[in-house]
Amino acid sequence: GAVVSQHPSWVICKSGTSVKIECRSLDFQATTMFWYRQFPKQSLMLMATSNEGSKATYEQGVEKDKFLINHASLTLSTLTVTSAHPEDSSFYICSALPGTSGSRLDTDTQYFGPGTRLTVL
Amino acid sequence: EDQVTQSPEALRLQEGESSSLNCSYTVSGLRGLFWYRQDPGKGPEFLFTLYSAGEEKEKERLKATLTKKESFLHITAPKPEDSATYLCAVHDSWGKLQFGAGTQVVVTP
């Protein structure tokens, strides 16, 4: 149990284009999902928190107009990197927090997806 | 200020050579201490959640323990497939997950 998927696993795009990354909780419902960014040899950096049906909360220094987050359902959140530039190249990872209703999982534990490698040329 | 410190930064072990990783933390009101394993190019894989001092959890060759100020991840008789970066994290005062820098473990045959 507690499987989180991301799609795509890697993407290469040209500077100026937009890229959408999907995060799905496959076997549980997630009222809250998180988006992280990880640079080489560094730990995870939280970008934003998204709750189903409401606007995402962005961390200080993260441009909300560049990184659009939509938490459309209890199992799907998307991150769209708009007008991507080479400096946006990174490893993006999502996580999901199980909801409290009838969950067999620990509701305080974040379960992570496999990550998406974005390269902007 | 909430803080998570992991040591050592890197650990090189021979297969079968047991060792421990340390995670010391300062946080107002612990709401859970989490251990994850991360392989290169992949997302963190959940290992354990600990909530109170004295709590212990085991999974195969791994055992996690918790005191009021730190947590240990013991690796017993490691195998090469245990090579990974081990991440420790706590919920900070804002309810967000705060990670340590990780311990990179390499187990050689």
XYZ file of C-alpha atoms in Angstrom:
230
model
C 0.000 0.000 0.000
C 0.877 3.731 -0.084
C 1.903 3.926 -3.730
C 2.427 7.326 -5.304
C 3.180 7.669 -8.991
C 4.535 10.538 -11.052
C 4.341 11.105 -14.756
C 6.483 11.640 -16.661
C 9.573 10.203 -14.987
C 11.745 12.452 -17.098
C 11.154 15.251 -19.586
C 13.328 17.417 -21.807
C 11.877 20.641 -23.124
C 12.945 23.817 -24.861
C 13.325 27.098 -23.027
C 10.063 29.041 -22.959
C 7.731 26.066 -23.091
C 5.514 24.763 -20.289
C 5.697 21.330 -18.732
C 3.061 19.537 -16.668
C 3.938 16.888 -14.100
C 1.265 14.628 -12.614
C 1.282 13.111 -9.139
C -1.200 10.377 -8.264
C -1.888 8.429 -5.100
C -2.803 5.001 -6.466
C -4.211 3.148 -3.481
C -5.274 5.830 -1.033
C -6.906 9.233 -0.969
C -4.744 12.236 -0.229
C -6.302 15.433 1.018
C -2.886 17.060 1.050
C -0.054 16.729 -1.440
C 3.347 18.374 -1.434
C 5.786 19.345 -4.151
C 9.521 19.299 -3.532
C 12.559 20.158 -5.558
C 15.929 18.490 -5.126
C 19.275 19.646 -6.433
C 22.220 17.244 -6.789
C 23.758 16.176 -3.485
C 21.190 18.205 -1.551
C 18.157 17.355 0.511
C 14.559 17.994 -0.499
C 13.291 21.573 -0.601
C 9.563 22.091 -0.112
C 8.041 24.221 -2.861
C 4.338 24.157 -2.048
C 1.527 22.420 -0.239
C -1.713 21.672 -2.025
C -5.058 20.717 -0.563
C -7.830 19.219 -2.625
C -10.233 21.857 -3.818
C -8.288 24.867 -2.590
C -5.381 27.032 -3.672
C -1.862 25.854 -3.049
C 0.322 27.431 -0.395
C 3.765 28.327 -1.695
C 6.981 28.536 0.278
C 8.853 31.799 0.461
C 10.819 32.451 -2.687
C 8.778 30.112 -4.908
C 7.037 31.935 -7.751
C 3.413 30.865 -7.790
C 2.913 32.155 -11.336
C 5.782 30.033 -12.583
C 4.922 26.860 -10.701
C 1.184 26.317 -11.057
C -0.298 23.663 -8.811
C -3.747 22.135 -9.192
C -5.072 19.552 -6.739
C -8.044 18.467 -8.816
C -9.119 15.403 -6.859
C -8.250 13.334 -3.808
C -5.809 11.300 -5.886
C -4.320 13.783 -8.347
C -2.171 16.892 -8.111
C -0.382 18.542 -11.013
C 2.592 20.870 -11.166
C 2.977 22.991 -14.288
C 6.276 24.737 -14.845
C 5.400 27.676 -17.066
C 7.836 29.340 -19.462
C 10.583 27.012 -18.314
C 14.198 28.138 -18.355
C 17.442 26.185 -17.861
C 17.587 27.213 -14.214
C 14.311 25.322 -13.665
C 16.085 22.093 -14.535
C 15.883 19.917 -11.449
C 14.435 16.789 -9.872
C 10.833 17.365 -8.825
C 9.250 15.041 -6.270
C 5.709 14.942 -4.946
C 4.393 13.390 -1.779
C 0.933 12.597 -0.485
C -0.563 12.574 2.993
C -3.329 10.009 3.560
C -6.709 11.420 4.505
C -8.198 10.691 7.889
C -11.287 8.882 6.711
C -10.884 5.138 7.119
C -7.242 5.175 6.143
C -5.166 2.156 7.080
C -2.090 4.298 6.683
C -0.436 6.620 9.148
C -2.001 10.007 8.457
C 1.118 11.884 9.595
C 3.443 10.140 7.147
C 4.150 11.548 3.703
C 4.533 8.968 0.946
C 6.702 10.048 -1.936
C 6.526 9.563 -5.667
C 9.506 8.380 -7.726
C 10.325 11.888 -8.956
C 10.470 13.633 -12.324
C 13.736 14.772 -13.873
C 13.194 18.016 -15.802
C 15.849 19.254 -18.203
C 15.285 22.586 -19.937
C 17.488 23.244 -22.952
C 14.558 27.157 15.846
C 13.627 23.713 14.524
C 16.636 21.762 13.370
C 17.541 18.270 12.168
C 21.176 17.138 12.026
C 22.335 13.813 10.663
C 25.692 12.184 11.186
C 27.886 10.972 9.732
C 27.530 12.553 6.284
C 28.860 9.410 4.675
C 29.495 5.878 5.834
C 31.371 3.132 4.074
C 30.776 -0.376 5.405
C 31.938 -3.842 4.562
C 29.159 -6.329 3.980
C 28.136 -7.705 7.374
C 29.657 -4.808 9.318
C 26.858 -3.402 11.504
C 26.662 0.317 12.236
C 24.350 3.126 13.348
C 23.263 6.416 11.863
C 22.352 9.354 14.069
C 19.636 11.965 13.729
C 19.507 14.685 16.373
C 16.605 17.108 16.400
C 15.253 20.174 18.118
C 11.582 20.850 17.571
C 8.742 22.219 19.663
C 6.430 19.331 20.321
C 7.453 16.291 18.288
C 4.697 15.128 15.933
C 6.627 12.297 14.462
C 10.154 11.466 13.369
C 10.472 9.842 9.983
C 13.144 7.744 8.320
C 13.332 7.411 4.559
C 15.711 5.703 2.188
C 16.578 7.380 -1.104
C 18.312 5.736 -4.023
C 20.001 7.885 -6.694
C 17.489 9.368 -9.125
C 14.468 8.188 -7.122
C 12.060 9.588 -4.590
C 12.384 8.810 -0.869
C 11.050 5.435 0.205
C 9.287 5.383 3.573
C 10.896 3.262 6.272
C 9.644 4.196 9.754
C 7.641 6.691 11.765
C 8.407 7.085 15.472
C 6.312 9.158 17.838
C 7.534 8.816 21.402
C 10.767 8.317 23.295
C 11.543 4.654 23.802
C 9.728 3.574 20.678
C 11.498 1.099 18.396
C 10.606 -0.261 14.969
C 12.265 -2.917 12.835
C 12.230 -3.912 9.203
C 14.576 -6.589 7.926
C 18.123 -5.423 8.750
C 17.011 -1.968 9.903
C 15.971 -0.889 13.368
C 14.991 2.649 14.344
C 14.970 3.949 17.903
C 13.927 7.270 19.407
C 14.939 9.291 22.458
C 13.865 12.782 23.463
C 16.700 14.369 21.518
C 17.770 11.930 18.823
C 16.994 8.882 16.759
C 19.245 6.088 15.623
C 18.945 3.894 12.574
C 20.809 0.662 13.198
C 21.843 -1.399 10.203
C 22.608 -4.988 11.179
C 24.797 -7.134 8.914
C 24.273 -4.848 5.922
C 24.254 -6.072 2.358
C 25.267 -4.135 -0.779
C 21.590 -3.530 -1.546
C 21.372 -1.461 1.645
C 23.526 1.170 -0.061
C 21.488 4.382 -0.242
C 21.099 7.795 1.314
C 19.117 7.612 4.536
C 17.059 10.684 5.355
C 15.646 11.673 8.716
C 12.825 14.218 9.020
C 10.542 15.753 11.637
C 7.413 17.837 11.489
C 8.437 21.389 12.293
C 6.366 23.967 14.166
C 4.414 24.716 10.980
C 3.542 21.092 10.348
C 5.956 20.835 7.447
C 8.469 18.067 7.023
C 11.986 19.249 7.815
C 14.733 16.993 6.513
C 18.266 16.437 7.646
C 21.020 16.481 5.038
C 21.108 12.680 4.936
C 23.719 9.979 5.462
C 25.085 8.339 2.344
C 25.758 4.674 3.059
C 27.891 2.502 0.809
C 28.137 -1.214 1.558
C 30.893 -3.068 -0.265
C 30.952 -6.838 -0.825
